[in-house]
mmCIF file of C-alpha atoms in Angstrom:
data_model
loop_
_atom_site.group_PDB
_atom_site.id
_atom_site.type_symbol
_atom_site.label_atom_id
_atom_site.label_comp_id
_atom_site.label_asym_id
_atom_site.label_seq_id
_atom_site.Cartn_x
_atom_site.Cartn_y
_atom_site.Cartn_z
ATOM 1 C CA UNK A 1 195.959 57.162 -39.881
ATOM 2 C CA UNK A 2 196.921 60.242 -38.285
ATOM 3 C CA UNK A 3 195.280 63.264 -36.890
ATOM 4 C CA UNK A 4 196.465 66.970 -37.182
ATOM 5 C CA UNK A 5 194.325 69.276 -34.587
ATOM 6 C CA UNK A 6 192.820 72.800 -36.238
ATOM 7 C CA UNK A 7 193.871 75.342 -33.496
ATOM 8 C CA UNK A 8 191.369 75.229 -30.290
ATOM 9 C CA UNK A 9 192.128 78.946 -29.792
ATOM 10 C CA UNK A 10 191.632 77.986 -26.026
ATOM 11 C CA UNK A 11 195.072 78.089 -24.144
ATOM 12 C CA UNK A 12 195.758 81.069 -21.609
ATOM 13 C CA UNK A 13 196.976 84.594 -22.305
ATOM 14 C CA UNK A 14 200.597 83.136 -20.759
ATOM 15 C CA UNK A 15 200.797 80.362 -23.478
ATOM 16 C CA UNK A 16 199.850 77.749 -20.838
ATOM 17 C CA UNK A 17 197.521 74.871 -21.812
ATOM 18 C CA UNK A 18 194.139 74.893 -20.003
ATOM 19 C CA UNK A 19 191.791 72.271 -17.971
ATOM 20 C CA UNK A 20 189.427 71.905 -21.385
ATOM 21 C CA UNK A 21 192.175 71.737 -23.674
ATOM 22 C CA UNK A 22 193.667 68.714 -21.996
ATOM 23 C CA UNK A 23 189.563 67.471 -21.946
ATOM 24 C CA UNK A 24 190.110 67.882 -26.099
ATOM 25 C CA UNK A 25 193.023 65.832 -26.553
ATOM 26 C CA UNK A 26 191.834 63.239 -23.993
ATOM 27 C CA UNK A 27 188.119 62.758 -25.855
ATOM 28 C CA UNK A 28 190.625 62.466 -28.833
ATOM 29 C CA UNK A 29 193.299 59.958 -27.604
ATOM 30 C CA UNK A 30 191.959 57.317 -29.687
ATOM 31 C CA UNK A 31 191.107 59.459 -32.417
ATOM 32 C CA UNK A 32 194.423 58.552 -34.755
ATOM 33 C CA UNK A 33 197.619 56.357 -34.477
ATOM 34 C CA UNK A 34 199.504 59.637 -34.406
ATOM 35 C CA UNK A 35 198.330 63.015 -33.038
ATOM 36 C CA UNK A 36 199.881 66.318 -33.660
ATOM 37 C CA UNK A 37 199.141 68.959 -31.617
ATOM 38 C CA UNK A 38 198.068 72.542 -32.621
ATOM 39 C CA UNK A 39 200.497 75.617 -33.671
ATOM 40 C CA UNK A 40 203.036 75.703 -30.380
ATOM 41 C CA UNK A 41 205.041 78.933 -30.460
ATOM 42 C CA UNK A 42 209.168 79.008 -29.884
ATOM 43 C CA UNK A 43 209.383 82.630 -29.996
ATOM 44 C CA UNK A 44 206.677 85.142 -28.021
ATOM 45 C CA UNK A 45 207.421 87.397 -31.041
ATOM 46 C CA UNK A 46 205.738 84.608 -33.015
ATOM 47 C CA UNK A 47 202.415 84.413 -31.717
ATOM 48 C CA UNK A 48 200.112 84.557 -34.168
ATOM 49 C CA UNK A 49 196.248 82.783 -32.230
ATOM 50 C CA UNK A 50 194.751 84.006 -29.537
ATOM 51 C CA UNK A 51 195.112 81.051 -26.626
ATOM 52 C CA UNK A 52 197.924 79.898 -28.796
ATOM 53 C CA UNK A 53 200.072 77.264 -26.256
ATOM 54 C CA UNK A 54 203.612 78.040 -25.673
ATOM 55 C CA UNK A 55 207.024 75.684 -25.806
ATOM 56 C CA UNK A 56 209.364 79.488 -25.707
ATOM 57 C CA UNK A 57 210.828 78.458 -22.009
ATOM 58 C CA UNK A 58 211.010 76.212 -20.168
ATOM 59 C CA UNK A 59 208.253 77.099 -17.466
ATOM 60 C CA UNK A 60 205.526 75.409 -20.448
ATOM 61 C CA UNK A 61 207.648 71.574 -19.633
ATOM 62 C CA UNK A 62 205.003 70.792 -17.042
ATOM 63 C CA UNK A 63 201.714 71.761 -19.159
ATOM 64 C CA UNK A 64 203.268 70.079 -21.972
ATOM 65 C CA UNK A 65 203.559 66.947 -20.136
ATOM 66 C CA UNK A 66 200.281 66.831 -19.230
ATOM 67 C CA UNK A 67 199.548 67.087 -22.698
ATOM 68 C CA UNK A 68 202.007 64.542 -23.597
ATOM 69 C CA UNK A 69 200.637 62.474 -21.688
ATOM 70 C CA UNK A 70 196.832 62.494 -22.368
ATOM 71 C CA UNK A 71 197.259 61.709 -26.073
ATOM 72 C CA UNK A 72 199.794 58.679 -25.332
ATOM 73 C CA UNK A 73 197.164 57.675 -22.947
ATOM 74 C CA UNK A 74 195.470 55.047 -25.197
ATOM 75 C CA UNK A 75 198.865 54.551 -27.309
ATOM 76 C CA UNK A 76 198.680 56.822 -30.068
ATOM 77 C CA UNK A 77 202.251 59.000 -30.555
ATOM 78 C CA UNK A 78 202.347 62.773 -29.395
ATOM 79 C CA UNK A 79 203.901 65.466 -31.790
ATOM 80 C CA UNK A 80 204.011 68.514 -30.904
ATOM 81 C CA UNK A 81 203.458 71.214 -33.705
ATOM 82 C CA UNK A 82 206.623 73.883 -33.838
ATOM 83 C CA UNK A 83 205.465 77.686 -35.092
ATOM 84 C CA UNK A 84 206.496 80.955 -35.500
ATOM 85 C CA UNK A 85 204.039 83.169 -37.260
ATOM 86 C CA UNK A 86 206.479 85.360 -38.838
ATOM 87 C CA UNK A 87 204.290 89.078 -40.661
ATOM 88 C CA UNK A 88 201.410 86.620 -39.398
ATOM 89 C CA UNK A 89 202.219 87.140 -35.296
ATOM 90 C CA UNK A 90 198.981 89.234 -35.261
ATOM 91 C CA UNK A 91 198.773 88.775 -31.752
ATOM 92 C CA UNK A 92 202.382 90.109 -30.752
ATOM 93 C CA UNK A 93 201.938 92.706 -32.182
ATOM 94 C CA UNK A 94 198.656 93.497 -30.139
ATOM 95 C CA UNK A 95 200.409 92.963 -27.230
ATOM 96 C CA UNK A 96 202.844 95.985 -28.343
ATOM 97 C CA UNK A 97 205.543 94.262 -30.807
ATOM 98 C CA UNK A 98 206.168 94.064 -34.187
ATOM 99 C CA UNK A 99 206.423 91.029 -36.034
ATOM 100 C CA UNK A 100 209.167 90.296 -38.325
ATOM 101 C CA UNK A 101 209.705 89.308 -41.917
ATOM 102 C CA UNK A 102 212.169 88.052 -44.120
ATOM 103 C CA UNK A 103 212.378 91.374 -46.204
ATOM 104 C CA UNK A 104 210.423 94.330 -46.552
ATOM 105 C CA UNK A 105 207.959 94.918 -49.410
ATOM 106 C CA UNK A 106 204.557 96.289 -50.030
ATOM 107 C CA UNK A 107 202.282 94.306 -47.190
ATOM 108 C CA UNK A 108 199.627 96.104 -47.414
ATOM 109 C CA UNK A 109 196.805 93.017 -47.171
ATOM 110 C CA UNK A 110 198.450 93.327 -43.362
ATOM 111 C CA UNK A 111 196.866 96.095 -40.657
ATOM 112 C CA UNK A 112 200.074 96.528 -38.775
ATOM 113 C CA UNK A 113 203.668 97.423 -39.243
ATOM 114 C CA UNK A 114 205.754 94.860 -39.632
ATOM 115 C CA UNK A 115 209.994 95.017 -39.627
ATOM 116 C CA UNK A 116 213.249 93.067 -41.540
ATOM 117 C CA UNK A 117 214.997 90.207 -39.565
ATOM 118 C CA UNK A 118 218.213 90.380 -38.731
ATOM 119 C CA UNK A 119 220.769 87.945 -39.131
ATOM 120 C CA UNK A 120 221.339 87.609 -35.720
ATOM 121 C CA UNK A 121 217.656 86.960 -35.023
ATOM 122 C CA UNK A 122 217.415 84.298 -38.006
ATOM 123 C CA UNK A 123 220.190 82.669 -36.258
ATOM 124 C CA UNK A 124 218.465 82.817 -32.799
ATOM 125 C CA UNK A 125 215.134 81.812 -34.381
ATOM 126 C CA UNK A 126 217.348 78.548 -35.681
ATOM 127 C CA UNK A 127 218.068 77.581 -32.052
ATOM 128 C CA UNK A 128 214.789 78.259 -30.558
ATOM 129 C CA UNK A 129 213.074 75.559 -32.736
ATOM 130 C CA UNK A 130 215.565 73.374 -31.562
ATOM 131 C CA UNK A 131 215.346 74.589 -27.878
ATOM 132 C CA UNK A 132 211.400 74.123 -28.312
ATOM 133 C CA UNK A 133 212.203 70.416 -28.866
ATOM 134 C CA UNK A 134 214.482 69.988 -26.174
ATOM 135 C CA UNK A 135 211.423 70.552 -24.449
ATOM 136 C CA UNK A 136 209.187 68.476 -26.234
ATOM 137 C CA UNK A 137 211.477 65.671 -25.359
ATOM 138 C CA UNK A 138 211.297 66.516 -21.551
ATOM 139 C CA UNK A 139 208.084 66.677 -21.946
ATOM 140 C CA UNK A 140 207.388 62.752 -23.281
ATOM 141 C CA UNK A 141 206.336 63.810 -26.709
ATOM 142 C CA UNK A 142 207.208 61.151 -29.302
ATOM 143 C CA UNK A 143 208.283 63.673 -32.121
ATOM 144 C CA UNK A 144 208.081 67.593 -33.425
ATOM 145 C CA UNK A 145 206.514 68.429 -36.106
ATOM 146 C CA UNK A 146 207.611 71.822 -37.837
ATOM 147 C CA UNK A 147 205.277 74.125 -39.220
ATOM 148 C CA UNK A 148 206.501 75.715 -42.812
ATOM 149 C CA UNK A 149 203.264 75.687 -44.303
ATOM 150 C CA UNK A 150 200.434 78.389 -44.415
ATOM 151 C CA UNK A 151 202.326 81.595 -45.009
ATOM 152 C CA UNK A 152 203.872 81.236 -41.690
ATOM 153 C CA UNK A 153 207.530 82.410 -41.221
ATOM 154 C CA UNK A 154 209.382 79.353 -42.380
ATOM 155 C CA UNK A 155 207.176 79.823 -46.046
ATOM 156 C CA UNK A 156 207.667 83.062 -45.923
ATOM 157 C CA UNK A 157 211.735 82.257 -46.485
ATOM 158 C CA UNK A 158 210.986 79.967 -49.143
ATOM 159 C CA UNK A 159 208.303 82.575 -51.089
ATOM 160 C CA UNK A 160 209.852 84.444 -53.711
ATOM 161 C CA UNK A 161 207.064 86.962 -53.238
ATOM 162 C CA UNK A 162 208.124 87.776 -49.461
ATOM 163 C CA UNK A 163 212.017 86.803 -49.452
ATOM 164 C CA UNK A 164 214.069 89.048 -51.497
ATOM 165 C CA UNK A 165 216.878 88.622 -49.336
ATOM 166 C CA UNK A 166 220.405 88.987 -50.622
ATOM 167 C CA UNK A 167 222.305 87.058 -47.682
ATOM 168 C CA UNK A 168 222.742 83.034 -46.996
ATOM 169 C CA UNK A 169 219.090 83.060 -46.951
ATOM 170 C CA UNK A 170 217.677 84.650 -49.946
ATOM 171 C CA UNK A 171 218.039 85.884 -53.661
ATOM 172 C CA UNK A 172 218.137 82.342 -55.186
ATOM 173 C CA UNK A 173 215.716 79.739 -55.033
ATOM 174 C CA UNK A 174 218.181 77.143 -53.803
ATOM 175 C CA UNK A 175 218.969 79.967 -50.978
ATOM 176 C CA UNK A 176 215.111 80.735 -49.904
ATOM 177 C CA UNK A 177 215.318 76.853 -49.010
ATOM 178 C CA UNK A 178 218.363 77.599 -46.103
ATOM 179 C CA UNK A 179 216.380 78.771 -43.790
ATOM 180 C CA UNK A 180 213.892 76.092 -43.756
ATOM 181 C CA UNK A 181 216.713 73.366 -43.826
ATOM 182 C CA UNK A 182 219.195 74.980 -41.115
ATOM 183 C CA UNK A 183 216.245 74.585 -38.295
ATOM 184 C CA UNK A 184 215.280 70.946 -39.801
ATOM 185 C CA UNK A 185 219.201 70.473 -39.211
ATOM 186 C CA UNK A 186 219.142 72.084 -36.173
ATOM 187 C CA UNK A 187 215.912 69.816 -34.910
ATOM 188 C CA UNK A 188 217.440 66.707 -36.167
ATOM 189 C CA UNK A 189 220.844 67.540 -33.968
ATOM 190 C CA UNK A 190 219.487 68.402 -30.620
ATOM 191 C CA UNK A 191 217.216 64.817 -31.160
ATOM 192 C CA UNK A 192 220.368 62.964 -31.574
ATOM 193 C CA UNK A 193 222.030 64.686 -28.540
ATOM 194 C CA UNK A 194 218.679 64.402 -25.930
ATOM 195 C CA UNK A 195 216.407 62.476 -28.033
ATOM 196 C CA UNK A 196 216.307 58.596 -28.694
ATOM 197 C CA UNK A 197 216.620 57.119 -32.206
ATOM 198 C CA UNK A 198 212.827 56.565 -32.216
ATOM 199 C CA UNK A 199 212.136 60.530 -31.843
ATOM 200 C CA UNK A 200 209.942 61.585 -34.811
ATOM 201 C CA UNK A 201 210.432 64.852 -37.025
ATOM 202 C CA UNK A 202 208.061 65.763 -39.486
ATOM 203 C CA UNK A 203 207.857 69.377 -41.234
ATOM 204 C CA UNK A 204 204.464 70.465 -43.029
ATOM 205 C CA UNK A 205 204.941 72.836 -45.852
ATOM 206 C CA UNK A 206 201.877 74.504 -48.140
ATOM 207 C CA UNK A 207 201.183 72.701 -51.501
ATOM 208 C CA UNK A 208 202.059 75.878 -53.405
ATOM 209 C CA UNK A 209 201.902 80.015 -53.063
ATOM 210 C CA UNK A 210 200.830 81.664 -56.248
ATOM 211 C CA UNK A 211 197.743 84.117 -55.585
ATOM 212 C CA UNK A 212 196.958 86.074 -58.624
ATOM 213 C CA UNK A 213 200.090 87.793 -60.120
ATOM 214 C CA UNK A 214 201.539 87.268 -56.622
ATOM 215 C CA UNK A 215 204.223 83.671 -56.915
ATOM 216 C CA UNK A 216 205.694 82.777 -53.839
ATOM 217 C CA UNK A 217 206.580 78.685 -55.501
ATOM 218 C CA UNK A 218 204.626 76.207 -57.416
ATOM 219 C CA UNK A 219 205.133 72.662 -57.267
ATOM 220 C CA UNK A 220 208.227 72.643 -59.724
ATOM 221 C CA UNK A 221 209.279 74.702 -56.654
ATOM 222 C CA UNK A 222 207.985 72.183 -53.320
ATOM 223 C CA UNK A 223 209.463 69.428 -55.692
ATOM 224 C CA UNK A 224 213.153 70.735 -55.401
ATOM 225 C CA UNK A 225 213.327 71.284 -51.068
ATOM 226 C CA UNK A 226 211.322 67.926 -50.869
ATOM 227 C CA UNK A 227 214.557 66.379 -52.549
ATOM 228 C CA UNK A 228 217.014 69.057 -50.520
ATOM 229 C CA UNK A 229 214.692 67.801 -47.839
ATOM 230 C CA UNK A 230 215.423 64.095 -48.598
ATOM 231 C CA UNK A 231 218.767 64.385 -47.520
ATOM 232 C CA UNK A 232 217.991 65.431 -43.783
ATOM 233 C CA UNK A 233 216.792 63.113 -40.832
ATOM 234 C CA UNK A 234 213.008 63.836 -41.598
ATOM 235 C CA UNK A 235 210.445 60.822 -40.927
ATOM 236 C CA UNK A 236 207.795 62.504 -42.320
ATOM 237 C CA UNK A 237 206.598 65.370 -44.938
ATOM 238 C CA UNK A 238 203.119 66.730 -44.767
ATOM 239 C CA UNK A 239 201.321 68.516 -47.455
ATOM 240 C CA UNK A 240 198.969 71.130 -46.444
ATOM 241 C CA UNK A 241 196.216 71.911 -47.788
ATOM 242 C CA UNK A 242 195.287 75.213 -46.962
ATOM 243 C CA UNK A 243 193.620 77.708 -49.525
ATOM 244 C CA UNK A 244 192.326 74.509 -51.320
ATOM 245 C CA UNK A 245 189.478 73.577 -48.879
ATOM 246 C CA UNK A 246 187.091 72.930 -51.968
ATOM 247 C CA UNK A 247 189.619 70.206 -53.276
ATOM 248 C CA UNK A 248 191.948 69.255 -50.538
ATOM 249 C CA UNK A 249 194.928 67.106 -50.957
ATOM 250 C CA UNK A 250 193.546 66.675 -54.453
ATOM 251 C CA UNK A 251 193.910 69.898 -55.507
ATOM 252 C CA UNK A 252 196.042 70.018 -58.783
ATOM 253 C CA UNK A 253 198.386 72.970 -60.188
ATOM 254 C CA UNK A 254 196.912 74.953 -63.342
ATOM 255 C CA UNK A 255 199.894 73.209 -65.441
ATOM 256 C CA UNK A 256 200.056 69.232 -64.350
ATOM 257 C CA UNK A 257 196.684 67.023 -64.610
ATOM 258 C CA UNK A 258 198.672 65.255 -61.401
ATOM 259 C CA UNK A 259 197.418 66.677 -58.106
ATOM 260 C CA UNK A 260 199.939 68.256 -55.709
ATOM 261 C CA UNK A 261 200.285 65.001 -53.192
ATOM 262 C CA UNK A 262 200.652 63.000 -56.600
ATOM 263 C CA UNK A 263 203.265 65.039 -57.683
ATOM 264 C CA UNK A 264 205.437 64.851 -54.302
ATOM 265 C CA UNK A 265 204.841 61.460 -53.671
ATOM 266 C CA UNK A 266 207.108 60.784 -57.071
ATOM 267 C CA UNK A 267 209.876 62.882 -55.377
ATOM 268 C CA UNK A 268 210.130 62.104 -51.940
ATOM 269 C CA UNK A 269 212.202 59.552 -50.357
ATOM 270 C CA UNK A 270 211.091 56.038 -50.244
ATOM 271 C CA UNK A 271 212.510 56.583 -46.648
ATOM 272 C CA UNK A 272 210.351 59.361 -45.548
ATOM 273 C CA UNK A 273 206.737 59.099 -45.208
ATOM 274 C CA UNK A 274 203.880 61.510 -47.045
ATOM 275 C CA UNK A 275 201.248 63.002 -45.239
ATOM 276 C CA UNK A 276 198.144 63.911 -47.312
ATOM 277 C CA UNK A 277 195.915 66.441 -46.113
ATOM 278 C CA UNK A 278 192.449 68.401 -46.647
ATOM 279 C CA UNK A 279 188.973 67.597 -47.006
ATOM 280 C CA UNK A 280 189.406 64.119 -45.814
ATOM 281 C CA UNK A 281 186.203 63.923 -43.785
ATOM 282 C CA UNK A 282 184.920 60.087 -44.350
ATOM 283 C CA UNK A 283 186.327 56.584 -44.430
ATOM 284 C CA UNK A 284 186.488 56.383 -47.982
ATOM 285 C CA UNK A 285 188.391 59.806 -48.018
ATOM 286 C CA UNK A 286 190.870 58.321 -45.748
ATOM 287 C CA UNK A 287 191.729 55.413 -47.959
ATOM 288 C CA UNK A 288 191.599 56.812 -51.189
ATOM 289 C CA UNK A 289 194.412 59.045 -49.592
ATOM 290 C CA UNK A 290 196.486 56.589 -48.843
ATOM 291 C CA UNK A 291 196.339 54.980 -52.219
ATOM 292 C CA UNK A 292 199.352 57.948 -52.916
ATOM 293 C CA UNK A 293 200.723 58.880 -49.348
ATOM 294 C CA UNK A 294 201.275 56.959 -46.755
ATOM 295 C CA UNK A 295 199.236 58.388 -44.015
ATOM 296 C CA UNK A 296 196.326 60.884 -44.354
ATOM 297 C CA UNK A 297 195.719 63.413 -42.042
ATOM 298 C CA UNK A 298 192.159 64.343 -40.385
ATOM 299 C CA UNK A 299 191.219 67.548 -38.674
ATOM 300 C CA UNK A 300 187.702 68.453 -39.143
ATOM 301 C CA UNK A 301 186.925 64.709 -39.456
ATOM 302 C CA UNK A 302 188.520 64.306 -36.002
ATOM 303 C CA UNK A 303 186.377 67.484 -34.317
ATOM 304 C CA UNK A 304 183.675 65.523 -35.567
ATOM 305 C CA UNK A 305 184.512 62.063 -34.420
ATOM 306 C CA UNK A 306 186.675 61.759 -31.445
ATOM 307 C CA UNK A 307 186.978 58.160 -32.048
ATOM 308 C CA UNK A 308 187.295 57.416 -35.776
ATOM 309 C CA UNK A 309 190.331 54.731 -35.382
ATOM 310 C CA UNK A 310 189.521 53.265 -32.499
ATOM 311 C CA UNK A 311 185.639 52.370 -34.749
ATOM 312 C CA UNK A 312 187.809 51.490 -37.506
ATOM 313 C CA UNK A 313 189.861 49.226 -35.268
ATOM 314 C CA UNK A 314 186.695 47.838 -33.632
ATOM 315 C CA UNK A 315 184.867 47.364 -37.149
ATOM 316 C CA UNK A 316 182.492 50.219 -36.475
ATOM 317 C CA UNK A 317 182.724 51.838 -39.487
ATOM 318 C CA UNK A 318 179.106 52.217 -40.272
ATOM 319 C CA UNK A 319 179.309 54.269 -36.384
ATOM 320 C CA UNK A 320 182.059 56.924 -38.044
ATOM 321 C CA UNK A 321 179.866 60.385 -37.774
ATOM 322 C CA UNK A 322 181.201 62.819 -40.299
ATOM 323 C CA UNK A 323 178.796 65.878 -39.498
ATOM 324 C CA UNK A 324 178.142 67.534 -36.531
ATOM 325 C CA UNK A 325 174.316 68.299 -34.722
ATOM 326 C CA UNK A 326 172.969 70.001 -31.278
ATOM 327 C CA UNK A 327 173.361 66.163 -29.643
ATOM 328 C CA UNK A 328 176.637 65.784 -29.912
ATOM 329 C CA UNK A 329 178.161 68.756 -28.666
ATOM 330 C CA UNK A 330 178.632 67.963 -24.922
ATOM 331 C CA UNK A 331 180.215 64.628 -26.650
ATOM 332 C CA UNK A 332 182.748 66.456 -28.632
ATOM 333 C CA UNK A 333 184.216 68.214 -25.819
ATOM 334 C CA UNK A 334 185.624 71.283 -27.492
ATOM 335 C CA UNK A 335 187.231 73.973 -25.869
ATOM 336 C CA UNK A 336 185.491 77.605 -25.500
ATOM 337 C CA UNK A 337 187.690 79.111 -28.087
ATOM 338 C CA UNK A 338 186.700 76.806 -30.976
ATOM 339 C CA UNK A 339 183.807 76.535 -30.357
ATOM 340 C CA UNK A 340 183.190 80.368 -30.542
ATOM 341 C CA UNK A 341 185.246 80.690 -33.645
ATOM 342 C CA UNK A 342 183.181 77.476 -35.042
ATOM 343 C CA UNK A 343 179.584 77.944 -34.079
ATOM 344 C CA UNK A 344 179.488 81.017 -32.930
ATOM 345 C CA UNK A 345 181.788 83.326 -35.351
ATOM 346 C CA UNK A 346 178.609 83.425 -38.153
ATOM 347 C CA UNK A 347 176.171 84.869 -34.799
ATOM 348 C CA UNK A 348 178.803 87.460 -33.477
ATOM 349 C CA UNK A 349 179.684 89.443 -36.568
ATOM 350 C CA UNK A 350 181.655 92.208 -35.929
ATOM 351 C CA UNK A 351 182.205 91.258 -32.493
ATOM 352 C CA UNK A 352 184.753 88.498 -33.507
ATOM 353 C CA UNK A 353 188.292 90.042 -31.900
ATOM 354 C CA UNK A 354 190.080 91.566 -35.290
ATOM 355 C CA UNK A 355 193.407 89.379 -34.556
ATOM 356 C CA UNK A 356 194.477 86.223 -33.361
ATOM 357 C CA UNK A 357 191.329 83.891 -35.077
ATOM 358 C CA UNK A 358 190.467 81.914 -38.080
ATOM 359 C CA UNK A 359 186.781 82.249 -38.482
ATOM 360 C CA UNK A 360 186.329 79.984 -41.667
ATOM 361 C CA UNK A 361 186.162 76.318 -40.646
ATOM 362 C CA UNK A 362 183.690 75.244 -42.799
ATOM 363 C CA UNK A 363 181.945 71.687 -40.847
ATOM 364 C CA UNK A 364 179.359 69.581 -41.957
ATOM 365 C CA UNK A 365 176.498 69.966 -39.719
ATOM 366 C CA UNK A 366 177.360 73.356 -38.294
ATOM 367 C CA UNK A 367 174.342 75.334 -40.043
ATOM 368 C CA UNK A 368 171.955 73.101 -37.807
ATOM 369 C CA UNK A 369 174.346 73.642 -34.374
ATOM 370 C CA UNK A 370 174.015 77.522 -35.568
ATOM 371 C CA UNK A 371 170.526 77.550 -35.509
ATOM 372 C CA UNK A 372 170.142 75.564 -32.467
ATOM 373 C CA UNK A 373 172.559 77.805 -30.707
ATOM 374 C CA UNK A 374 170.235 81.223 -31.988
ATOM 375 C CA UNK A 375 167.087 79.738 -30.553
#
């Protein structure tokens, strides 16, 4: 079992992680035998959350050890999440920047401007993922994940709808994939050089982009960079789920009765682990997951129940909550930020800040915490 945090939202305006943050992960520690962190930023220019944590320097080594640290506290293994938002860095761009993309097209579902990267900056992008883990390492963290999921920079490379590149990386399929590889490369040879051989890498890509006419890659798509992706030092692929919140890592594609996690689990390497994801809320969820990956991932679940391992481990099962109510709040010990964006996001209506939040985090339980919090 592992656990993947939703974003807390709750870090400082400097990238630094707070006093209730550290509270989170610590109510958490026994949450999962592996924790991953939220979305850490490499690049400032890829900010995309408001309190979104940094890893861009290294002035964010001592906050990140104290995060390190308070999710290995009861033995679990500390990842820590690697992002750049890419046309998503909503929040650079408030602070006076303008996010970049891999080429420029009609983005019109986006409020700002947004500009072409440069070759130059691709390449520096490259190193600052594996600068971020240099850090990560100093820091005590037992592995990085990398985030390519969730229309995030690294997906936008891959998407055909975003990427129309003509250079090393774009035009073909097989080139839309360099990008994406070249940092897992570049991860995977900083670990060897600072790392030990125990270090974990992990990369989490979408289960597919097609909205509408719009085709960014299906799963014919996924299935060729997981096997360009077998060939790297990965230890670990995870499948989000995003956009298919109704279905989760069940979710099929409109052309295969197979679901998505079904269909990668027959092309990844015996050697690198899956990672199912999405709508896993209950015990039964969690095992029925790992009937076709070998780990399934729990975020809501794991707002919900700070403890759901250490139950399992303990034979508690019948003690695993899976909703949330008024009395367990002070229990749960979330952070300010998701909390607002959780509870509180349905009450404020148009006084939820325009950028920088997700306000759709559906939770079991949360209509009764709303109308608690009203009255």
């Amino acid at each position: 079992m592992e656990s993947l945090w939703l974003l807390t939202w709750s870090g400082t305006d400097n990238g630094d992680v707070t006093q209730e943050q550290l509270n989170y992960y610590k109510a958490r520690s026994e949450v999962g035998g592996m924790i991953i962190t939220e979305a850490t930023y490499v690049d400032e220019a890829g900010i995309a959350f408001k309190g979104e944590i940094g890893a861009s320097t290294d002035k964010y080594i001592p906050g990140l050890t104290k995060l390190a640290n308070t999710i290995k506290d009861h033995g679990a293994k500390a990842i820590l999440q690697l992002h750049h938002g890419g046309r998503q860095a909503a929040i650079y761009y408030d602070r006076g920047g303008i996010p970049i993309v891999p080429s420029k097209r009609d983005y019109s579902f986006i409020d700002y401007p947004v500009r072409e990267i440069t070759t130059e900056e691709i390449l520096r992008v490259i190193k600052e993922f594996g600068a971020a883990t240099i850090r990560a390492i100093k820091a005590g963290f037992d592995g990085v994940e990398i985030h390519g999921a969730n229309h995030y920079l690294l997906q936008q490379f891959f998407s055909a709808y975003s990427n129309q590149r003509t250079d090393w990386y774009g035009g073909s399929p097989v080139k839309r994939m360099n990008f994406i590889l070249d940092i897992v490369n570049e991860v995977s040879k900083v670990v060897k050089e600072f790392g030990n051989k125990n270090f974990i890498i992990g990369i989490r890509i979408s289960q597919q982009e097609i909205h509408g006419p719009n085709f960014g890659f299906g799963w014919k798509e996924n299935s060729e960079l997981i096997k360009r992706l077998n060939k790297t030092d990965l230890d670990y692929i995870h499948i989000s789920a995003m956009g298919n919140a109704i279905d989760g890592w069940k979710a099929t594609p409109s052309d295969k009765a197979e679901n998505f996690t079904e269909l990668y689990a027959k092309v990844i390497d015996p050697n690198i682990k899956l990672i199912a994801c999405g709508n896993i809320l209950t015990v039964k969820d969690a095992n029925e997951a790992i009937q076709v990956a070998d780990l399934a991932a729990i975020a809501r679940e794991a707002l919900m129940e700070p403890e759901f391992t250490k139950k399992l481990i303990e034979n508690k099962e019948d003690d695993i909550v899976s909703k949330i109510s008024p009395e367990r709040l002070n229990h749960l010990q979330w952070p300010s930020g998701l909390f607002d964006v959780i509870i509180q996001g349905e009450g404020w209506q148009g006084n939820i800040p325009k950028h920088g939040y997700v306000t759709d985090v559906p939770m079991p339980g949360d209509e009764s915490v709303i109308q608690y919090q009203r009255h």
